[in-house]
Short mmCIF file of C-alpha atoms and ligand atoms in Angstrom, two decimals:
data_model
loop_
_atom_site.label_atom_id
_atom_site.label_comp_id
_atom_site.label_asym_id
_atom_site.label_seq_id
_atom_site.Cartn_x
_atom_site.Cartn_y
_atom_site.Cartn_z
CA UNK A 151 0.16 41.42 3.61
CA UNK A 152 -0.82 39.37 0.56
CA UNK A 153 1.77 39.21 -2.22
CA UNK A 154 -0.92 38.90 -4.86
CA UNK A 155 -4.16 40.81 -5.32
CA UNK A 156 -7.35 38.82 -4.76
CA UNK A 157 -8.75 37.06 -7.79
CA UNK A 158 -12.26 35.95 -6.82
CA UNK A 159 -13.30 32.93 -8.89
CA UNK A 160 -16.05 31.55 -6.65
CA UNK A 161 -19.22 33.19 -7.99
CA UNK A 162 -21.20 29.94 -7.71
CA UNK A 163 -20.64 30.16 -3.94
CA UNK A 164 -21.64 33.81 -3.65
CA UNK A 165 -21.42 37.13 -5.47
CA UNK A 166 -20.51 40.62 -4.25
CA UNK A 167 -23.52 42.58 -3.00
CA UNK A 168 -24.36 45.15 -5.68
CA UNK A 169 -24.06 48.73 -4.32
CA UNK A 170 -27.53 49.75 -5.56
CA UNK A 171 -29.08 46.64 -3.98
CA UNK A 172 -27.17 47.35 -0.75
CA UNK A 173 -28.70 50.86 -0.61
CA UNK A 174 -32.16 49.36 -1.10
CA UNK A 175 -31.55 46.94 1.81
CA UNK A 176 -30.24 49.71 4.08
CA UNK A 177 -33.20 51.96 3.27
CA UNK A 178 -35.48 48.99 4.06
CA UNK A 179 -34.33 49.03 7.70
CA UNK A 180 -36.19 52.35 8.11
CA UNK A 181 -39.49 50.50 7.61
CA UNK A 182 -39.13 48.56 10.82
CA UNK A 183 -42.82 47.94 11.50
CA UNK A 184 -44.20 44.40 11.57
CA UNK A 185 -46.13 43.80 8.34
CA UNK A 186 -48.72 41.84 10.34
CA UNK A 187 -49.52 44.79 12.65
CA UNK A 188 -52.87 46.49 12.15
CA UNK A 189 -51.60 50.04 12.83
CA UNK A 190 -50.21 52.37 10.19
CA UNK A 191 -46.52 51.69 11.01
CA UNK A 192 -47.05 47.99 10.33
CA UNK A 193 -49.19 48.70 7.31
CA UNK A 194 -46.44 50.82 5.75
CA UNK A 195 -44.13 47.80 5.99
CA UNK A 196 -46.94 45.60 4.61
CA UNK A 197 -47.36 47.89 1.60
CA UNK A 198 -43.62 47.63 0.80
CA UNK A 199 -43.71 43.85 1.18
CA UNK A 200 -46.75 43.54 -1.09
CA UNK A 201 -45.13 45.82 -3.64
CA UNK A 202 -41.91 43.72 -3.61
CA UNK A 203 -43.96 40.56 -4.18
CA UNK A 204 -45.85 42.19 -7.07
CA UNK A 205 -42.60 43.32 -8.71
CA UNK A 206 -40.99 39.88 -8.35
CA UNK A 207 -44.11 38.22 -9.77
CA UNK A 208 -44.10 40.63 -12.68
CA UNK A 209 -40.49 39.71 -13.63
CA UNK A 210 -41.25 36.00 -13.19
CA UNK A 211 -44.58 36.35 -15.04
CA UNK A 212 -46.48 34.58 -12.32
CA UNK A 213 -49.08 35.53 -9.72
CA UNK A 214 -47.92 37.31 -6.54
CA UNK A 215 -49.65 34.58 -4.52
CA UNK A 216 -47.34 32.01 -6.16
CA UNK A 217 -44.28 33.57 -4.48
CA UNK A 218 -43.26 32.50 -0.94
CA UNK A 219 -40.30 34.41 0.50
CA UNK A 220 -37.85 32.29 2.50
CA UNK A 221 -34.58 32.67 4.38
CA UNK A 222 -32.48 31.59 1.34
CA UNK A 223 -32.04 28.74 -1.12
CA UNK A 224 -31.63 26.04 1.51
CA UNK A 225 -34.91 26.94 3.15
CA UNK A 226 -36.60 27.22 -0.25
CA UNK A 227 -35.57 23.63 -1.02
CA UNK A 228 -36.67 22.40 2.43
CA UNK A 229 -40.06 24.09 2.15
CA UNK A 230 -40.65 22.86 -1.39
CA UNK A 231 -39.60 19.24 -0.86
CA UNK A 232 -40.76 18.54 2.70
CA UNK A 233 -43.90 20.61 2.14
CA UNK A 234 -44.89 18.90 -1.13
CA UNK A 235 -44.01 15.33 -0.07
CA UNK A 236 -45.90 15.59 3.23
CA UNK A 237 -48.90 17.26 1.61
CA UNK A 238 -49.30 14.33 -0.80
CA UNK A 239 -49.02 11.31 1.49
CA UNK A 240 -52.61 10.28 0.77
CA UNK A 241 -51.51 9.67 -2.86
CA UNK A 242 -48.24 7.89 -2.03
CA UNK A 243 -44.81 7.94 -0.46
CA UNK A 244 -42.56 7.36 -3.46
CA UNK A 245 -40.14 10.17 -4.41
CA UNK A 246 -37.55 10.56 -7.17
CA UNK A 247 -34.34 12.58 -7.01
CA UNK A 248 -31.00 12.92 -8.76
CA UNK A 249 -27.83 12.07 -6.77
CA UNK A 250 -26.02 15.21 -8.00
CA UNK A 251 -28.33 17.69 -6.25
CA UNK A 252 -27.18 20.26 -3.70
CA UNK A 253 -27.08 18.91 -0.10
CA UNK A 254 -30.10 21.12 0.73
CA UNK A 255 -32.10 18.88 -1.62
CA UNK A 256 -30.36 15.54 -1.01
CA UNK A 257 -30.73 15.75 2.76
CA UNK A 258 -34.48 16.47 2.53
CA UNK A 259 -34.97 13.26 0.56
CA UNK A 260 -32.66 11.30 2.86
CA UNK A 261 -34.57 12.60 5.88
CA UNK A 262 -37.96 11.67 4.41
CA UNK A 263 -36.69 8.15 3.62
CA UNK A 264 -34.98 7.60 6.97
CA UNK A 265 -37.50 9.13 9.34
CA UNK A 266 -40.90 9.50 7.65
CA UNK A 267 -41.51 6.24 5.78
CA UNK A 268 -40.92 7.53 2.24
CA UNK A 269 -39.11 5.56 -0.45
CA UNK A 270 -36.65 7.42 -2.71
CA UNK A 271 -35.53 6.27 -6.17
CA UNK A 272 -32.19 7.79 -7.14
CA UNK A 273 -31.93 8.53 -10.85
CA UNK A 274 -28.94 7.33 -12.85
CA UNK A 275 -26.76 10.10 -14.35
CA UNK A 276 -24.38 9.88 -17.30
CA UNK A 277 -20.63 10.57 -17.27
CA UNK A 278 -21.20 14.35 -17.16
CA UNK A 279 -23.89 14.12 -14.49
CA UNK A 280 -26.91 14.60 -16.71
CA UNK A 281 -30.27 12.94 -16.08
CA UNK A 282 -32.06 11.31 -19.02
CA UNK A 283 -35.76 12.33 -19.01
CA UNK A 284 -36.55 8.75 -20.09
CA UNK A 285 -35.06 7.57 -16.79
CA UNK A 286 -37.52 9.83 -14.95
CA UNK A 287 -40.33 8.32 -17.01
CA UNK A 288 -39.16 4.80 -16.13
CA UNK A 289 -38.86 5.59 -12.41
CA UNK A 290 -42.39 7.03 -11.98
CA UNK A 291 -44.84 4.66 -10.26
CA UNK A 292 -48.52 5.01 -9.36
CA UNK A 293 -47.51 6.07 -5.83
CA UNK A 294 -44.89 8.65 -6.96
CA UNK A 295 -45.70 12.14 -5.73
CA UNK A 296 -42.59 14.27 -6.30
CA UNK A 297 -39.53 14.48 -8.58
CA UNK A 298 -36.64 16.88 -7.93
CA UNK A 299 -33.94 17.61 -10.52
CA UNK A 300 -32.00 20.89 -10.50
CA UNK A 301 -31.60 23.34 -13.41
CA UNK A 302 -27.80 23.65 -13.38
CA UNK A 303 -25.27 21.96 -11.15
CA UNK A 304 -23.41 24.19 -8.70
CA UNK A 305 -20.18 22.13 -8.87
CA UNK A 306 -19.88 21.33 -12.59
CA UNK A 307 -22.31 23.82 -14.17
CA UNK A 308 -23.99 21.02 -16.15
CA UNK A 309 -27.51 21.86 -17.32
CA UNK A 310 -30.29 19.37 -16.71
CA UNK A 311 -33.15 18.85 -19.20
CA UNK A 312 -35.60 20.37 -16.69
CA UNK A 313 -38.34 21.36 -19.16
CA UNK A 314 -38.55 17.83 -20.60
CA UNK A 315 -38.57 16.35 -17.08
CA UNK A 316 -41.25 18.82 -16.01
CA UNK A 317 -43.49 17.92 -18.95
CA UNK A 318 -43.17 14.20 -18.20
CA UNK A 319 -44.09 14.81 -14.56
CA UNK A 320 -47.09 16.95 -15.47
CA UNK A 321 -48.41 14.29 -17.89
CA UNK A 322 -48.15 11.73 -15.08
CA UNK A 323 -49.63 14.07 -12.46
CA UNK A 324 -46.46 14.00 -10.40
CA UNK A 325 -45.13 17.21 -8.82
CA UNK A 326 -41.83 18.51 -10.16
CA UNK A 327 -39.42 20.61 -8.07
CA UNK A 328 -36.50 22.38 -9.72
CA UNK A 329 -33.65 23.89 -7.67
CA UNK A 330 -32.80 26.69 -10.09
CA UNK A 331 -30.57 28.63 -7.67
CA UNK A 332 -27.55 28.51 -10.03
CA UNK A 333 -29.55 29.22 -13.19
CA UNK A 334 -30.86 32.71 -12.44
CA UNK A 335 -28.71 35.55 -13.73
CA UNK A 336 -26.59 33.15 -15.78
CA UNK A 337 -29.11 31.78 -18.27
CA UNK A 338 -32.28 33.29 -19.77
CA UNK A 339 -35.45 33.12 -17.67
CA UNK A 340 -38.40 34.34 -19.74
CA UNK A 341 -40.63 33.51 -16.76
CA UNK A 342 -41.15 30.81 -14.16
CA UNK A 343 -43.10 28.82 -16.76
CA UNK A 344 -39.81 28.02 -18.57
CA UNK A 345 -38.97 25.47 -15.87
CA UNK A 346 -42.25 23.53 -16.45
CA UNK A 347 -42.14 22.98 -12.69
CA UNK A 348 -44.66 23.09 -9.85
CA UNK A 349 -41.99 24.31 -7.44
CA UNK A 350 -38.85 26.35 -8.16
CA UNK A 351 -36.17 27.45 -5.66
CA UNK A 352 -34.30 30.76 -5.91
CA UNK A 353 -31.83 32.65 -3.71
CA UNK A 354 -30.64 36.25 -4.02
CA UNK A 355 -26.95 36.04 -3.14
CA UNK A 356 -26.03 34.17 -6.32
CA UNK A 357 -26.89 37.25 -8.37
CA UNK A 358 -25.49 40.16 -6.38
CA UNK A 359 -28.36 40.25 -3.89
CA UNK A 360 -28.18 39.79 -0.10
CA UNK A 361 -27.61 36.46 1.65
CA UNK A 362 -30.30 34.87 3.81
CA UNK A 363 -33.21 35.54 1.50
CA UNK A 364 -34.78 33.49 -1.26
CA UNK A 365 -38.13 32.29 -2.50
CA UNK A 366 -40.13 29.33 -3.64
CA UNK A 367 -42.34 29.65 -6.68
CA UNK A 368 -45.38 27.53 -5.97
CA UNK A 369 -47.59 26.91 -8.99
CA UNK A 370 -51.24 27.63 -8.10
CA UNK A 371 -53.32 25.93 -6.77
CA UNK A 372 -50.67 23.77 -5.09
CA UNK A 373 -50.87 23.69 -1.29
CA UNK A 374 -47.86 22.72 0.82
CA UNK A 375 -47.69 21.23 4.27
CA UNK A 376 -46.21 23.89 6.63
CA UNK A 377 -42.59 23.17 7.54
CA UNK A 378 -42.29 25.84 10.24
CA UNK A 379 -44.83 26.31 12.95
CA UNK A 380 -45.97 29.74 14.08
CA UNK A 381 -47.81 32.67 12.56
CA UNK A 382 -49.76 32.71 9.29
CA UNK A 383 -47.21 34.79 7.33
CA UNK A 384 -46.69 34.25 3.61
CA UNK A 385 -50.30 33.17 3.22
CA UNK A 386 -49.87 30.55 5.92
CA UNK A 387 -46.99 28.89 4.07
CA UNK A 388 -43.93 30.19 5.97
CA UNK A 389 -44.25 31.22 9.59
CA UNK A 390 -42.15 34.08 10.97
CA UNK A 391 -42.07 37.87 10.66
CA UNK A 392 -40.93 38.73 7.14
CA UNK A 393 -37.40 40.13 6.72
CA UNK A 394 -38.46 43.23 4.81
CA UNK A 395 -35.01 44.80 4.11
CA UNK A 396 -33.71 41.55 2.61
CA UNK A 397 -36.90 40.95 0.63
CA UNK A 398 -36.59 44.48 -0.81
CA UNK A 399 -32.97 43.68 -1.75
CA UNK A 400 -34.06 40.41 -3.36
CA UNK A 401 -36.72 42.21 -5.42
CA UNK A 402 -34.18 44.81 -6.53
CA UNK A 403 -31.64 42.11 -7.56
CA UNK A 404 -34.32 40.24 -9.50
CA UNK A 405 -35.44 43.39 -11.33
CA UNK A 406 -31.90 44.45 -12.14
CA UNK A 407 -30.09 41.19 -12.81
CA UNK A 408 -32.41 38.53 -14.14
CA UNK A 409 -33.10 39.75 -17.63
CA UNK A 410 -30.65 40.26 -19.20
CA UNK A 411 -28.65 38.06 -16.86
CA UNK A 412 -26.01 39.83 -14.79
CA UNK A 413 -23.39 37.23 -15.81
CA UNK A 414 -21.92 38.49 -19.14
CA UNK A 415 -22.22 35.14 -20.92
CA UNK A 416 -20.24 35.88 -24.07
CA UNK A 417 -17.26 37.44 -22.25
CA UNK A 418 -17.29 34.68 -19.67
CA UNK A 419 -17.28 32.01 -22.38
CA UNK A 420 -14.05 33.45 -23.76
CA UNK A 421 -12.45 33.79 -20.31
CA UNK A 422 -13.56 30.30 -19.28
CA UNK A 423 -12.13 28.95 -22.54
CA UNK A 424 -8.69 30.49 -21.79
CA UNK A 425 -8.81 29.10 -18.28
CA UNK A 426 -9.84 25.63 -19.49
CA UNK A 427 -7.01 25.61 -22.04
CA UNK A 428 -4.47 26.56 -19.35
CA UNK A 429 -5.83 23.92 -16.97
CA UNK A 430 -5.90 21.20 -19.64
CA UNK A 431 -2.26 21.82 -20.55
CA UNK A 432 -1.07 20.67 -17.11
CA UNK A 433 -0.02 17.05 -17.03
CA UNK A 434 -2.33 14.74 -15.09
CA UNK A 435 -5.31 17.13 -15.16
CA UNK A 436 -8.77 16.08 -16.27
CA UNK A 437 -11.19 18.87 -17.12
CA UNK A 438 -14.61 18.08 -15.66
CA UNK A 439 -17.79 18.55 -17.65
CA UNK A 440 -18.88 18.77 -21.27
CA UNK A 441 -17.98 21.70 -23.53
CA UNK A 442 -21.65 22.53 -24.19
CA UNK A 443 -24.85 22.39 -22.16
CA UNK A 444 -23.31 23.93 -19.07
CA UNK A 445 -23.00 27.26 -17.30
CA UNK A 446 -20.44 29.30 -19.21
CA UNK A 447 -18.91 30.71 -16.02
CA UNK A 448 -17.91 27.35 -14.50
CA UNK A 449 -14.60 25.51 -15.06
CA UNK A 450 -13.86 22.36 -13.08
CA UNK A 451 -10.95 19.95 -12.99
CA UNK A 452 -9.46 17.05 -11.04
CA UNK A 453 -5.75 16.54 -10.45
CA UNK A 454 -4.55 13.03 -9.68
CA UNK A 455 -1.97 12.82 -6.90
CA UNK A 456 -3.34 15.88 -5.09
CA UNK A 457 -6.42 16.70 -3.04
CA UNK A 458 -8.94 19.55 -3.00
CA UNK A 459 -7.68 21.07 0.26
CA UNK A 460 -4.04 21.26 -0.95
CA UNK A 461 -5.19 22.70 -4.27
CA UNK A 462 -7.45 25.34 -2.70
CA UNK A 463 -4.84 26.28 -0.09
CA UNK A 464 -2.11 26.72 -2.72
CA UNK A 465 -4.44 28.79 -4.91
CA UNK A 466 -5.42 30.91 -1.92
CA UNK A 467 -1.76 31.54 -1.04
CA UNK A 468 -1.58 33.35 -4.37
CA UNK A 469 -4.82 35.24 -3.76
CA UNK A 470 -6.99 33.00 -5.98
CA UNK A 471 -10.38 32.06 -4.50
CA UNK A 472 -11.80 28.78 -5.83
CA UNK A 473 -13.93 26.01 -4.38
CA UNK A 474 -14.21 22.25 -4.26
CA UNK A 475 -17.97 22.34 -3.98
CA UNK A 476 -18.01 20.10 -0.92
CA UNK A 477 -18.01 20.70 2.79
CA UNK A 478 -14.94 20.56 5.00
CA UNK A 479 -15.07 18.00 7.79
CA UNK A 480 -12.30 17.08 10.24
CA UNK A 481 -9.77 19.24 8.39
CA UNK A 482 -10.30 17.47 5.05
CA UNK A 483 -12.65 18.01 2.15
CA UNK A 484 -15.06 15.22 1.41
CA UNK A 485 -14.89 13.80 -2.13
CA UNK A 486 -17.40 15.56 -4.38
CA UNK A 487 -20.65 13.56 -4.27
CA UNK A 488 -21.40 14.94 -7.74
CA UNK A 489 -18.24 13.45 -9.26
CA UNK A 490 -18.73 10.17 -7.37
CA UNK A 491 -22.20 9.90 -8.93
CA UNK A 492 -20.63 10.54 -12.33
CA UNK A 493 -18.35 7.52 -11.82
CA UNK A 494 -15.08 9.23 -10.81
CA UNK A 495 -12.97 7.17 -8.36
CA UNK A 496 -12.92 8.60 -4.80
CA UNK A 497 -9.24 9.64 -5.14
CA UNK A 498 -10.11 11.94 -8.07
CA UNK A 499 -13.45 13.08 -6.63
CA UNK A 500 -11.41 14.24 -3.61
CA UNK A 501 -9.07 16.26 -5.87
CA UNK A 502 -11.67 18.48 -7.51
CA UNK A 503 -11.48 22.25 -7.94
CA UNK A 504 -14.13 24.57 -9.34
CA UNK A 505 -13.48 28.03 -10.72
CA UNK A 506 -16.63 30.09 -11.23
CA UNK A 507 -16.36 33.46 -12.95
CA UNK A 508 -18.64 36.49 -12.81
CA UNK A 509 -19.37 40.12 -13.53
CA UNK A 510 -16.15 41.49 -12.03
CA UNK A 511 -13.81 38.87 -13.57
CA UNK A 512 -11.37 40.55 -15.97
CA UNK A 513 -9.23 39.24 -18.83
CA UNK A 514 -6.16 40.46 -16.94
CA UNK A 515 -7.10 38.40 -13.87
CA UNK A 516 -7.58 35.27 -15.97
CA UNK A 517 -4.27 35.85 -17.77
CA UNK A 518 -2.51 36.14 -14.44
CA UNK A 519 -4.15 32.95 -13.12
CA UNK A 520 -3.28 31.05 -16.33
CA UNK A 521 0.37 32.14 -16.05
CA UNK A 522 0.67 30.99 -12.44
CA UNK A 523 -1.47 27.86 -12.61
CA UNK A 524 1.15 25.27 -13.70
CA UNK A 525 3.47 26.13 -10.79
CA UNK A 526 0.59 26.24 -8.26
CA UNK A 527 -0.70 22.86 -9.39
CA UNK A 528 2.78 21.32 -9.30
CA UNK A 529 3.18 22.54 -5.70
CA UNK A 530 -0.21 21.07 -4.79
CA UNK A 531 1.04 17.69 -5.98
CA UNK A 532 4.18 18.05 -3.93
CA UNK A 533 6.35 18.22 -7.07
C1 PLP B 142 -27.88 24.60 -6.33
C2 PLP B 142 -27.95 25.23 -4.99
N1 PLP B 142 -29.05 25.04 -4.23
C3 PLP B 142 -29.17 25.59 -3.02
C4 PLP B 142 -28.18 26.38 -2.48
C5 PLP B 142 -28.34 26.93 -1.08
O1 PLP B 142 -28.64 28.30 -1.13
P1 PLP B 142 -28.38 29.23 0.18
O2 PLP B 142 -26.91 29.45 0.25
O3 PLP B 142 -29.13 30.49 -0.13
O4 PLP B 142 -28.93 28.53 1.35
C6 PLP B 142 -27.02 26.59 -3.23
C7 PLP B 142 -25.91 27.41 -2.66
O5 PLP B 142 -24.75 27.14 -2.88
C8 PLP B 142 -26.90 26.01 -4.51
O6 PLP B 142 -25.81 26.18 -5.25
#
């Protein structure tokens, strides 16, 4: 039995499935026909799929044909990056990316460089991890085909100047991909056009939708190289029978939680401020990230003399769910590649913790965490 009730502060990792969205998903399992079948059972599923696409496009203010459903954010990034880079090889093989991207973006670029003869320029970032649009301008060459810079960082919450980057790319006739997975639901999205991007990645489970479903917005008339081989689903852009129940859940989450965003920004700002103040008062702590130009739900810190695994384990012992943002390998957490790119030494980048707040986070929970934090952090340092 846990001594303390759970305090979930890991909303950038995933969010609880909303009960209304869950009912939509469950009802979707009744329409089990294959949307590609000619008979009426298949065509009933097809009608629901088409309707979901229309509704998503209406919220995003884009054309239904510009939406490609995928199996989540990782696949959306793979399809966008591999598909766009390979489709443009006749123009060139030079790509540009920021080193603070999610691994689902980084590893696509690394793969293209290592195995497919592409060259990648890695953009410099400043001390908070932000890309200067001028640096994108300077990195573009005649053979550049694709730039990828995310909307908001999953580890630190830092916003990137995506619209300025997108405009520069468009002027130079270079494709721009924006991984906006962490932006939706947290910041305003008047429509896909706000990203000024040719390709935008989205996934549903970051805003109370189901896991394993996402989408790529693909600005018409862009054509991608297929990254999965098989049937002609999704207008020949993503092979495989569509996962109708999850797509219906995704559409419901987008309709319900995008505008206004499901993350209560003003309340979260106040809660995040209390948490930051409590964290900053502990000796040896460095709060990560700027005070403005970031997701209001995200609070990060590093603690010298400790490491992420000890910190997360000690928090978890008291029921507090947080994250380090990086993967666990061989029983240890890798240093955060985001903080390394920002110039943190490896010892501090390996002692990073991220709290990310959300719809269900209460003032009482944050008060309780703030009260217990100094002792938990002291234990994590072996004091
Ligand atoms: C910025 C970013 N991109 C992509 C992903 C991957 O999304 P999914 O978990 O749906 O594969 C995540 C998930 O953590 C993310 O934070």
